[in-house]
mmCIF file of C-alpha atoms in Angstrom:
data_model
loop_
_atom_site.group_PDB
_atom_site.id
_atom_site.type_symbol
_atom_site.label_atom_id
_atom_site.label_comp_id
_atom_site.label_asym_id
_atom_site.label_seq_id
_atom_site.Cartn_x
_atom_site.Cartn_y
_atom_site.Cartn_z
ATOM 1 C CA VAL E 1 22.201 1.079 -0.862
ATOM 2 C CA ASP E 2 25.767 0.544 0.349
ATOM 3 C CA TRP E 3 27.063 1.668 -3.053
ATOM 4 C CA LEU E 4 24.959 4.850 -2.913
ATOM 5 C CA VAL E 5 26.275 5.649 0.567
ATOM 6 C CA LEU E 6 29.912 4.949 -0.302
ATOM 7 C CA ASN E 7 30.001 6.511 -3.772
ATOM 8 C CA ASN E 8 27.411 9.283 -3.730
ATOM 9 C CA GLY E 9 27.354 10.492 -0.138
ATOM 10 C CA PHE E 10 23.790 9.331 0.542
ATOM 11 C CA GLN E 11 22.614 8.776 4.093
ATOM 12 C CA ALA E 12 20.950 5.460 4.829
ATOM 13 C CA ALA E 13 18.408 4.590 7.494
ATOM 14 C CA SER E 14 15.975 1.789 8.025
ATOM 15 C CA ASP E 15 12.365 2.612 7.263
ATOM 16 C CA GLN E 16 11.527 2.381 10.961
ATOM 17 C CA THR E 17 14.311 4.805 11.898
ATOM 18 C CA ALA E 18 13.394 7.192 9.076
ATOM 19 C CA LEU E 19 9.772 7.333 10.266
ATOM 20 C CA SER E 20 10.960 9.010 13.463
ATOM 21 C CA GLN E 21 12.871 11.678 11.510
ATOM 22 C CA ASP E 22 11.765 14.886 9.820
ATOM 23 C CA LEU E 23 11.843 13.932 6.141
ATOM 24 C CA SER E 24 10.356 17.183 4.829
ATOM 25 C CA ASN E 25 13.773 18.601 3.957
ATOM 26 C CA LYS E 26 15.077 15.491 2.204
ATOM 27 C CA SER E 27 14.831 13.829 -1.150
ATOM 28 C CA LEU E 28 13.922 10.205 -0.489
ATOM 29 C CA MET E 29 15.021 6.959 -2.100
ATOM 30 C CA LEU E 30 12.913 4.084 -0.785
ATOM 31 C CA PHE E 31 13.585 0.380 -1.304
ATOM 32 C CA GLY E 32 11.442 -2.585 -0.344
ATOM 33 C CA ALA E 33 9.053 -5.216 -1.586
ATOM 34 C CA TRP E 34 5.461 -3.957 -1.670
ATOM 35 C CA GLY E 35 3.963 -4.001 1.796
ATOM 36 C CA THR E 36 7.319 -4.231 3.611
ATOM 37 C CA ASN E 37 8.603 -0.643 3.686
ATOM 38 C CA LEU E 38 6.877 1.386 6.417
ATOM 39 C CA ILE E 39 7.367 4.735 4.659
ATOM 40 C CA ILE E 40 5.888 3.439 1.410
ATOM 41 C CA GLU E 41 2.951 2.093 3.409
ATOM 42 C CA LYS E 42 2.459 5.395 5.234
ATOM 43 C CA TYR E 43 2.238 7.367 1.966
ATOM 44 C CA ARG E 44 0.576 4.651 -0.102
ATOM 45 C CA ARG E 45 -2.375 6.915 -0.954
ATOM 46 C CA ASP E 46 0.073 9.196 -2.798
ATOM 47 C CA ILE E 47 1.532 6.336 -4.864
ATOM 48 C CA PRO E 48 -0.511 5.713 -8.037
ATOM 49 C CA ILE E 49 0.164 1.962 -8.320
ATOM 50 C CA GLU E 50 -0.959 -1.298 -6.775
ATOM 51 C CA VAL E 51 1.187 -4.392 -6.574
ATOM 52 C CA TYR E 52 -0.357 -7.874 -6.417
ATOM 53 C CA PRO E 53 1.247 -11.344 -6.400
ATOM 54 C CA ASP E 54 0.375 -11.868 -10.093
ATOM 55 C CA ARG E 55 0.453 -8.322 -11.518
ATOM 56 C CA ILE E 56 1.271 -4.646 -11.130
ATOM 57 C CA GLU E 57 -1.475 -2.100 -11.804
ATOM 58 C CA ALA E 58 0.030 1.131 -13.108
ATOM 59 C CA ASP E 59 -0.907 2.913 -16.330
ATOM 60 C CA LYS E 60 -2.168 -0.528 -17.362
ATOM 61 C CA THR E 61 -1.952 -4.063 -16.004
ATOM 62 C CA TYR E 62 1.430 -5.806 -16.156
ATOM 63 C CA MET E 63 1.053 -9.559 -15.631
ATOM 64 C CA GLY E 64 3.765 -11.680 -14.035
ATOM 65 C CA THR E 65 5.128 -12.927 -10.741
ATOM 66 C CA ASP E 66 8.643 -11.435 -10.790
ATOM 67 C CA LEU E 67 7.840 -7.791 -11.495
ATOM 68 C CA ARG E 68 9.200 -4.599 -10.026
ATOM 69 C CA ILE E 69 8.577 -0.919 -10.585
ATOM 70 C CA ALA E 70 10.633 2.194 -10.042
ATOM 71 C CA LEU E 71 8.785 5.493 -9.587
ATOM 72 C CA CYS E 72 9.863 9.082 -9.142
ATOM 73 C CA LEU E 73 7.273 11.219 -7.365
ATOM 74 C CA PRO E 74 7.237 14.328 -5.178
ATOM 75 C CA ASN E 75 8.121 13.875 -1.516
ATOM 76 C CA PRO E 76 4.638 13.851 0.115
ATOM 77 C CA LEU E 77 5.980 16.088 2.907
ATOM 78 C CA ASN E 78 7.558 18.623 0.541
ATOM 79 C CA PRO E 79 6.570 18.513 -3.144
ATOM 80 C CA LYS E 80 9.628 20.613 -4.079
ATOM 81 C CA LEU E 81 11.771 17.551 -3.306
ATOM 82 C CA GLY E 82 11.625 14.087 -4.816
ATOM 83 C CA MET E 83 10.821 10.586 -3.682
ATOM 84 C CA CYS E 84 12.167 7.653 -5.676
ATOM 85 C CA ILE E 85 10.611 4.272 -4.927
ATOM 86 C CA TYR E 86 11.993 0.899 -5.899
ATOM 87 C CA THR E 87 9.435 -1.793 -5.094
ATOM 88 C CA ALA E 88 8.524 -5.262 -6.299
ATOM 89 C CA GLN E 89 6.146 -8.139 -5.775
ATOM 90 C CA SER E 90 8.621 -9.955 -3.514
ATOM 91 C CA ALA E 91 12.009 -9.601 -1.861
ATOM 92 C CA GLU E 92 13.448 -11.889 -4.553
ATOM 93 C CA ALA E 93 12.154 -9.614 -7.319
ATOM 94 C CA MET E 94 13.815 -6.649 -5.572
ATOM 95 C CA GLN E 95 17.292 -7.990 -6.371
ATOM 96 C CA ARG E 96 19.099 -5.605 -8.736
ATOM 97 C CA SER E 97 15.914 -3.540 -9.015
ATOM 98 C CA ASN E 98 17.931 -0.340 -9.376
ATOM 99 C CA ALA E 99 20.023 -1.805 -12.237
ATOM 100 C CA ILE E 100 17.404 -0.781 -14.803
ATOM 101 C CA ASP E 101 17.928 2.206 -17.083
ATOM 102 C CA HIS E 102 14.865 4.366 -16.387
ATOM 103 C CA ARG E 103 15.420 6.277 -19.606
ATOM 104 C CA GLN E 104 14.867 9.557 -17.748
ATOM 105 C CA LYS E 105 11.223 8.644 -17.231
ATOM 106 C CA ASP E 106 9.035 9.011 -14.133
ATOM 107 C CA TRP E 107 8.340 5.273 -13.865
ATOM 108 C CA CYS E 108 9.601 1.987 -15.230
ATOM 109 C CA VAL E 109 8.250 -1.575 -14.929
ATOM 110 C CA SER E 110 10.700 -4.446 -15.356
ATOM 111 C CA ASP E 111 11.102 -8.097 -14.482
ATOM 112 C CA SER E 112 13.810 -9.927 -12.554
ATOM 113 C CA HIS E 113 15.594 -10.752 -15.832
ATOM 114 C CA LEU E 114 16.211 -6.988 -16.212
ATOM 115 C CA GLU E 115 13.811 -6.802 -19.151
ATOM 116 C CA VAL E 116 12.080 -3.428 -19.275
ATOM 117 C CA LEU E 117 8.375 -3.934 -19.900
ATOM 118 C CA ASP E 118 7.448 -0.255 -20.093
ATOM 119 C CA CYS E 119 8.540 3.215 -18.988
ATOM 120 C CA GLY E 120 6.745 6.526 -19.056
ATOM 121 C CA SER E 121 6.128 9.915 -17.590
ATOM 122 C CA PHE E 122 3.170 10.927 -15.485
ATOM 123 C CA LYS E 123 0.665 13.123 -17.293
ATOM 124 C CA ASP E 124 -1.187 14.521 -14.293
ATOM 125 C CA LYS E 125 1.419 16.223 -12.090
ATOM 126 C CA ASP E 126 -0.712 18.248 -9.732
ATOM 127 C CA GLU E 127 -0.761 17.600 -5.976
ATOM 128 C CA HIS E 128 -0.990 13.804 -6.455
ATOM 129 C CA TRP E 129 0.769 12.527 -9.557
ATOM 130 C CA ARG E 130 -1.272 10.195 -11.778
ATOM 131 C CA PHE E 131 -0.889 8.278 -15.037
#
């Protein structure tokens, strides 16, 4: 996050601070282990994945205990803008989670060894994007 602020002019805020702001005019980049980021939790119904201690459920089931997923979706407050989510099964699995080449895809599942397990694009891109 520090690199994005210093090198790309991004603004950073904690999830708790951001919840008190109007985010409808912003593209969002959210980081946090599953269940720890308050914004991800607030819009969880709009996020077409589930993360469990032993797997990630996305387009299919990805088994493992050190998995993370990056997703690009519409901002739930303004679908003309984007929301990029970097999440994982644990804080440890979050380390270097944005070091994966997403291959210009909507989502990408990887492990903490930076091995890409799968990437793809959403097929159903109506109001709520789905696999």
